[in-house]
mmCIF file of C-alpha atoms in Angstrom:
data_model
loop_
_atom_site.group_PDB
_atom_site.id
_atom_site.type_symbol
_atom_site.label_atom_id
_atom_site.label_comp_id
_atom_site.label_asym_id
_atom_site.label_seq_id
_atom_site.Cartn_x
_atom_site.Cartn_y
_atom_site.Cartn_z
ATOM 1 C CA UNK W 134 -15.078 -0.493 -13.207
ATOM 2 C CA UNK W 135 -11.941 -0.034 -11.500
ATOM 3 C CA UNK W 136 -11.897 -1.673 -8.088
ATOM 4 C CA UNK W 137 -9.240 -2.346 -5.343
ATOM 5 C CA UNK W 138 -10.004 -4.853 -2.590
ATOM 6 C CA UNK W 139 -7.750 -5.418 0.138
ATOM 7 C CA UNK W 140 -7.463 -8.198 2.488
ATOM 8 C CA UNK W 141 -4.730 -9.857 5.474
ATOM 9 C CA UNK W 142 -5.390 -6.498 7.981
ATOM 10 C CA UNK W 143 -5.302 -7.702 11.950
ATOM 11 C CA UNK W 144 -4.904 -7.183 15.047
ATOM 12 C CA UNK W 145 -0.832 -8.655 15.881
ATOM 13 C CA UNK W 146 1.618 -8.029 19.006
ATOM 14 C CA UNK W 147 4.800 -5.442 18.624
ATOM 15 C CA UNK W 148 7.359 -7.765 16.832
ATOM 16 C CA UNK W 149 4.550 -9.381 14.547
ATOM 17 C CA UNK W 150 3.943 -9.757 11.149
ATOM 18 C CA UNK W 151 0.782 -9.483 8.917
ATOM 19 C CA UNK W 152 1.059 -8.906 4.751
ATOM 20 C CA UNK W 153 -1.640 -7.360 3.754
ATOM 21 C CA UNK W 154 -3.299 -8.027 -0.551
ATOM 22 C CA UNK W 155 -4.656 -5.637 -2.727
ATOM 23 C CA UNK W 156 -6.676 -7.324 -5.781
ATOM 24 C CA UNK W 157 -7.119 -4.833 -8.915
ATOM 25 C CA UNK W 158 -9.657 -5.265 -11.543
ATOM 26 C CA UNK W 159 -11.330 -3.470 -14.380
ATOM 27 C CA UNK W 160 -8.305 -1.901 -15.925
ATOM 28 C CA UNK W 161 -5.294 -2.574 -18.184
ATOM 29 C CA UNK W 162 -2.672 -0.617 -17.175
ATOM 30 C CA UNK W 163 0.262 -1.743 -17.488
ATOM 31 C CA UNK W 164 2.886 0.705 -16.881
ATOM 32 C CA UNK W 165 1.292 2.508 -13.515
ATOM 33 C CA UNK W 166 2.245 2.894 -9.768
ATOM 34 C CA UNK W 167 0.503 1.169 -7.086
ATOM 35 C CA UNK W 168 1.189 2.156 -3.664
ATOM 36 C CA UNK W 169 0.125 1.482 0.461
ATOM 37 C CA UNK W 170 -1.114 4.498 2.726
ATOM 38 C CA UNK W 171 -2.531 4.640 5.913
ATOM 39 C CA UNK W 172 -4.122 6.484 7.847
ATOM 40 C CA UNK W 173 -4.137 6.820 12.082
ATOM 41 C CA UNK W 174 -7.087 8.430 13.515
ATOM 42 C CA UNK W 175 -6.517 12.564 13.663
ATOM 43 C CA UNK W 176 -3.710 12.138 11.284
ATOM 44 C CA UNK W 177 -2.888 12.711 7.462
ATOM 45 C CA UNK W 178 -2.866 9.812 5.578
ATOM 46 C CA UNK W 179 0.736 9.088 4.063
ATOM 47 C CA UNK W 180 2.573 7.157 1.770
ATOM 48 C CA UNK W 181 4.021 3.897 2.961
ATOM 49 C CA UNK W 182 5.175 2.008 -0.052
ATOM 50 C CA UNK W 183 4.865 2.105 -3.819
ATOM 51 C CA UNK W 184 5.907 0.058 -6.437
ATOM 52 C CA UNK W 185 6.275 0.603 -10.222
ATOM 53 C CA UNK W 186 4.152 -2.283 -11.710
ATOM 54 C CA UNK W 187 6.152 -1.985 -15.442
ATOM 55 C CA UNK W 188 9.807 -1.811 -13.644
ATOM 56 C CA UNK W 189 9.314 -3.150 -10.046
ATOM 57 C CA UNK W 190 11.106 -0.302 -9.081
ATOM 58 C CA UNK W 191 9.518 0.863 -4.897
ATOM 59 C CA UNK W 192 9.656 3.244 -2.914
ATOM 60 C CA UNK W 193 9.315 3.412 0.936
ATOM 61 C CA UNK W 194 8.754 5.771 3.271
ATOM 62 C CA UNK W 195 11.617 5.758 6.217
ATOM 63 C CA UNK W 196 9.599 4.904 9.169
ATOM 64 C CA UNK W 197 9.073 1.569 6.908
ATOM 65 C CA UNK W 198 12.616 1.024 5.474
ATOM 66 C CA UNK W 199 14.142 -2.551 5.913
ATOM 67 C CA UNK W 200 10.721 -3.233 7.656
ATOM 68 C CA UNK W 201 8.181 -3.246 5.000
ATOM 69 C CA UNK W 202 8.440 -4.832 1.744
ATOM 70 C CA UNK W 203 6.039 -4.617 -1.712
ATOM 71 C CA UNK W 204 5.827 -6.256 -4.622
ATOM 72 C CA UNK W 205 3.375 -6.847 -7.153
ATOM 73 C CA UNK W 206 1.972 -10.249 -8.988
ATOM 74 C CA UNK W 207 1.436 -9.412 -12.602
ATOM 75 C CA UNK W 208 -0.496 -12.570 -13.425
ATOM 76 C CA UNK W 209 -2.646 -11.684 -10.875
ATOM 77 C CA UNK W 210 -2.670 -8.146 -11.295
ATOM 78 C CA UNK W 211 -2.138 -8.097 -7.178
ATOM 79 C CA UNK W 212 0.137 -5.870 -4.984
ATOM 80 C CA UNK W 213 1.486 -6.910 -1.558
ATOM 81 C CA UNK W 214 2.514 -5.147 1.431
ATOM 82 C CA UNK W 215 4.341 -7.668 4.282
ATOM 83 C CA UNK W 216 4.966 -5.893 7.045
ATOM 84 C CA UNK W 217 7.464 -7.560 9.693
ATOM 85 C CA UNK W 218 8.775 -5.920 13.265
ATOM 86 C CA UNK W 219 5.551 -4.049 13.410
ATOM 87 C CA UNK W 220 5.246 -1.193 15.795
ATOM 88 C CA UNK W 221 2.316 0.087 17.869
ATOM 89 C CA UNK W 222 2.710 3.425 15.682
ATOM 90 C CA UNK W 223 1.905 1.307 13.106
ATOM 91 C CA UNK W 224 -1.627 0.605 13.941
ATOM 92 C CA UNK W 225 -3.707 2.756 10.921
ATOM 93 C CA UNK W 226 -6.188 1.838 8.105
ATOM 94 C CA UNK W 227 -4.404 1.182 5.300
ATOM 95 C CA UNK W 228 -5.480 1.639 1.866
ATOM 96 C CA UNK W 229 -4.337 0.248 -1.572
ATOM 97 C CA UNK W 230 -4.301 2.863 -4.522
ATOM 98 C CA UNK W 231 -3.234 2.840 -8.288
ATOM 99 C CA UNK W 232 -2.549 5.555 -10.563
ATOM 100 C CA UNK W 233 -3.581 5.524 -14.191
ATOM 101 C CA UNK W 234 0.447 6.820 -15.133
ATOM 102 C CA UNK W 235 3.527 5.875 -14.392
ATOM 103 C CA UNK W 236 5.094 6.878 -10.616
ATOM 104 C CA UNK W 237 7.181 9.779 -11.739
ATOM 105 C CA UNK W 238 7.103 12.254 -8.901
ATOM 106 C CA UNK W 239 3.678 10.389 -7.358
ATOM 107 C CA UNK W 240 5.037 7.755 -5.407
ATOM 108 C CA UNK W 241 4.213 8.052 -1.976
ATOM 109 C CA UNK W 242 1.994 11.270 -2.824
ATOM 110 C CA UNK W 243 -2.232 10.402 -2.375
ATOM 111 C CA UNK W 244 -2.635 13.076 -4.583
ATOM 112 C CA UNK W 245 -1.220 11.306 -7.847
ATOM 113 C CA UNK W 246 -3.522 8.031 -6.934
ATOM 114 C CA UNK W 247 -6.804 7.943 -8.410
ATOM 115 C CA UNK W 248 -8.192 4.595 -7.169
ATOM 116 C CA UNK W 249 -8.632 3.604 -3.632
ATOM 117 C CA UNK W 250 -9.476 0.434 -1.957
ATOM 118 C CA UNK W 251 -11.934 0.507 1.117
ATOM 119 C CA UNK W 252 -8.876 0.289 3.182
ATOM 120 C CA UNK W 253 -8.217 -2.602 5.876
ATOM 121 C CA UNK W 254 -7.259 -1.844 9.338
ATOM 122 C CA UNK W 255 -3.744 -3.252 11.070
ATOM 123 C CA UNK W 256 -3.734 -2.985 14.884
ATOM 124 C CA UNK W 257 -0.347 -3.392 16.885
ATOM 125 C CA UNK W 258 -0.584 -3.794 20.611
ATOM 126 C CA UNK W 259 2.881 -3.753 23.204
#
């Protein structure tokens, strides 16, 4: 059974940092895409960052470029999201997701992902 378990969320003041982790288990994909998405109350779920597990190529939403970094530990099958210079508008529930296929045209489109974690809350105060 495929499982994605996020951790690392919390509350932080603007300008602070958080590191999210997503431990994946129950599957053996080696050429798939893993991503981080977020959803604030009343808003649509949006793609934040994605990484190709095979190549390490990454893709970021414009709103987080130069502030967030996605990475993947192949040995641990864990994906990370390092978030620096956090802003109040980054406040949301953050979800980890995985595809069974290469990133291709999927990257930050949530419709391309078929496995989701339960989410971890990130709250950034002024």
